[in-house]
Structure formats: C-alpha cells, structure tokens
Amino acid sequence: MKLEIARPAAKMRGLALLAATCGLALQAHAQAVMPAPQGVLSLNASASVEVTKDLLSITFTASRDGNDAGTVQSQLKQALDAALAEARKVARPQQVEVQTGNFSLYPRYAPKGGINGWQGTAELVVQGRDMAAISQLAGRIQSMAIGRVAYGLSREASQKVEAEVTAQAIQRFQAQAAEIARQFGYQGATVREVNVQTNEPGMVPMAAKAYMRAAAAPMDEALPVEAGKGTVTATVSGTVQMTQMK
C-alpha cells in the first residue's frame, strides 16, 4: 500500500477556503436573523421661491415651396442670411445670443404618387437676458416670421435663491421629523440618510392666444413681452432615527 501525505501549502489553502466559506455562512445567517431597525421614519419636505424670469427666446421661421429643390433651398438661405445679418448687429454674450436652428428640405408628393415639388423650412433662434433688445429685433427681422416665443430662468438667477430655498426645505424637514417623533412618543430624531434636490423651471412657451395677438403687430414694431414668474423648488427627502422613548 502506498500512502500520500498532503503538502503543507495545499493544506493551508484548504483551511483558508473553509474559513472563508464559514465566515460567509455566518454573515448571511446574522443578516437573516438581524431584526429590522425600529423607530425609523421616512419623510420629505420642500420649499419654493418665486423669481422673475429673465430669459427670452424667440424662434424665427421661414417656409418656402417650389418645383425646383435648388431654388427652394436658395430662397431659404437668403431669408436666413438676411435675418442673421440683422441679429448679429445686436448679438452680445448671454445678453443676445444667436444660433441657427432646423434647416430642412423635403419632397412634396402628388396624390397619385411621384414628386411634384419641394418644400423647406429654416429656423433662427435668438435668446438672452436683454429682452428689450430681442423684442426690438423681432420687429426688424422681416425675412422670417416669429414661430415660437418662450420665457425661462437663467442659471445665474436660480443660483441666487438656491441657498435660500434649500435652507427652508431643510428646516421644514427637521421640523417635521421632530414633530412626528414627538407624536409617536419619542424625544427627538437624528438623520440617517438624506437627499437634497433643487428644480428650476425650463423655457415656457408663450400662451397661444397672447402670441397670436403679438404676431399680428406690424413687422416694424417691437414684440410686446411679459416674462412673468418662475419657481425654484428644493426638496429634502430621507430617513431619520427616532430616539429616546418618553
């Protein structure tokens, strides 16, 4: 009979694997029998501040129709170039910013099939904080029509009130936690997890009825503007541990 003796290194590896397996088993068992935390409360609180909107965005559009694709494209380019030349006269960083938008050309089909013409559209977007300059520009651009008008809140304006509105939301969260803990018979509450989020309004299109009245004004007159208010909101959500029963 031949006897084999296990090598020390292999034996140590086997013991290490056994210990690791046992450790994992004990940890899983501990987690399975660990009681759920008691006196944990989930809640959220929010606060809002109204701010005057300080961004105006106007989208100018041009539409052309014809039998020849090249002619339609050339007409759109001329309309866009003329509007761009006017807009660039007042362009300033953040105050009046100019960019081209959608430029598309697509075939027009006859009822019985086949292409019987071409249609195209072009857009120019003017946006910024100088609402007076932008509204006056709207009256001077005559090669394109006003397609959309929208108002919004700049990042700078929202940042001015973010600290204030966040502090209000945190105070409300703490007050709610303390009051609810008291109602449940606890002395107080400590924060376990917390999440803070702020939301600011995006660009809001002008009401259709009001926009139609503004668009009916003569082309050489400034577009009437009224930005209105935007709301910056902060929300605090999380869990607290209620402590010390009365």
PDB file of N, CA, C and O in Angstrom, residues 108-116:
ATOM      1  N   ARG A 108     -42.398  67.119 -52.091  1.00  0.00           N
ATOM      2  CA  ARG A 108     -43.854  67.143 -51.998  1.00  0.00           C
ATOM      3  C   ARG A 108     -44.384  66.145 -53.021  1.00  0.00           C
ATOM      4  O   ARG A 108     -44.017  66.185 -54.199  1.00  0.00           O
ATOM      5  N   TYR A 109     -45.250  65.232 -52.555  1.00  0.00           N
ATOM      6  CA  TYR A 109     -45.720  64.151 -53.419  1.00  0.00           C
ATOM      7  C   TYR A 109     -47.119  64.433 -53.946  1.00  0.00           C
ATOM      8  O   TYR A 109     -47.970  64.991 -53.244  1.00  0.00           O
ATOM      9  N   ALA A 110     -47.347  64.038 -55.187  1.00  0.00           N
ATOM     10  CA  ALA A 110     -48.661  64.171 -55.809  1.00  0.00           C
ATOM     11  C   ALA A 110     -49.595  63.106 -55.261  1.00  0.00           C
ATOM     12  O   ALA A 110     -49.144  62.054 -54.768  1.00  0.00           O
ATOM     13  N   PRO A 111     -50.905  63.343 -55.306  1.00  0.00           N
ATOM     14  CA  PRO A 111     -51.864  62.346 -54.789  1.00  0.00           C
ATOM     15  C   PRO A 111     -51.710  60.965 -55.425  1.00  0.00           C
ATOM     16  O   PRO A 111     -51.928  59.944 -54.769  1.00  0.00           O
ATOM     17  N   LYS A 112     -51.319  60.925 -56.696  1.00  0.00           N
ATOM     18  CA  LYS A 112     -51.171  59.641 -57.387  1.00  0.00           C
ATOM     19  C   LYS A 112     -49.744  59.109 -57.331  1.00  0.00           C
ATOM     20  O   LYS A 112     -49.408  58.125 -57.987  1.00  0.00           O
ATOM     21  N   GLY A 113     -48.905  59.739 -56.542  1.00  0.00           N
ATOM     22  CA  GLY A 113     -47.529  59.307 -56.422  1.00  0.00           C
ATOM     23  C   GLY A 113     -46.593  60.137 -57.270  1.00  0.00           C
ATOM     24  O   GLY A 113     -47.008  60.824 -58.217  1.00  0.00           O
ATOM     25  N   GLY A 114     -45.328  60.092 -56.918  1.00  0.00           N
ATOM     26  CA  GLY A 114     -44.338  60.864 -57.640  1.00  0.00           C
ATOM     27  C   GLY A 114     -44.151  62.241 -57.038  1.00  0.00           C
ATOM     28  O   GLY A 114     -45.063  62.804 -56.424  1.00  0.00           O
ATOM     29  N   ILE A 115     -42.976  62.793 -57.204  1.00  0.00           N
ATOM     30  CA  ILE A 115     -42.635  64.103 -56.654  1.00  0.00           C
ATOM     31  C   ILE A 115     -43.124  65.193 -57.600  1.00  0.00           C
ATOM     32  O   ILE A 115     -42.818  65.175 -58.789  1.00  0.00           O
ATOM     33  N   ASN A 116     -43.904  66.118 -57.065  1.00  0.00           N
ATOM     34  CA  ASN A 116     -44.372  67.235 -57.889  1.00  0.00           C
ATOM     35  C   ASN A 116     -43.932  68.595 -57.347  1.00  0.00           C
ATOM     36  O   ASN A 116     -44.463  69.635 -57.726  1.00  0.00           O
TER      37      ASN A 116
END
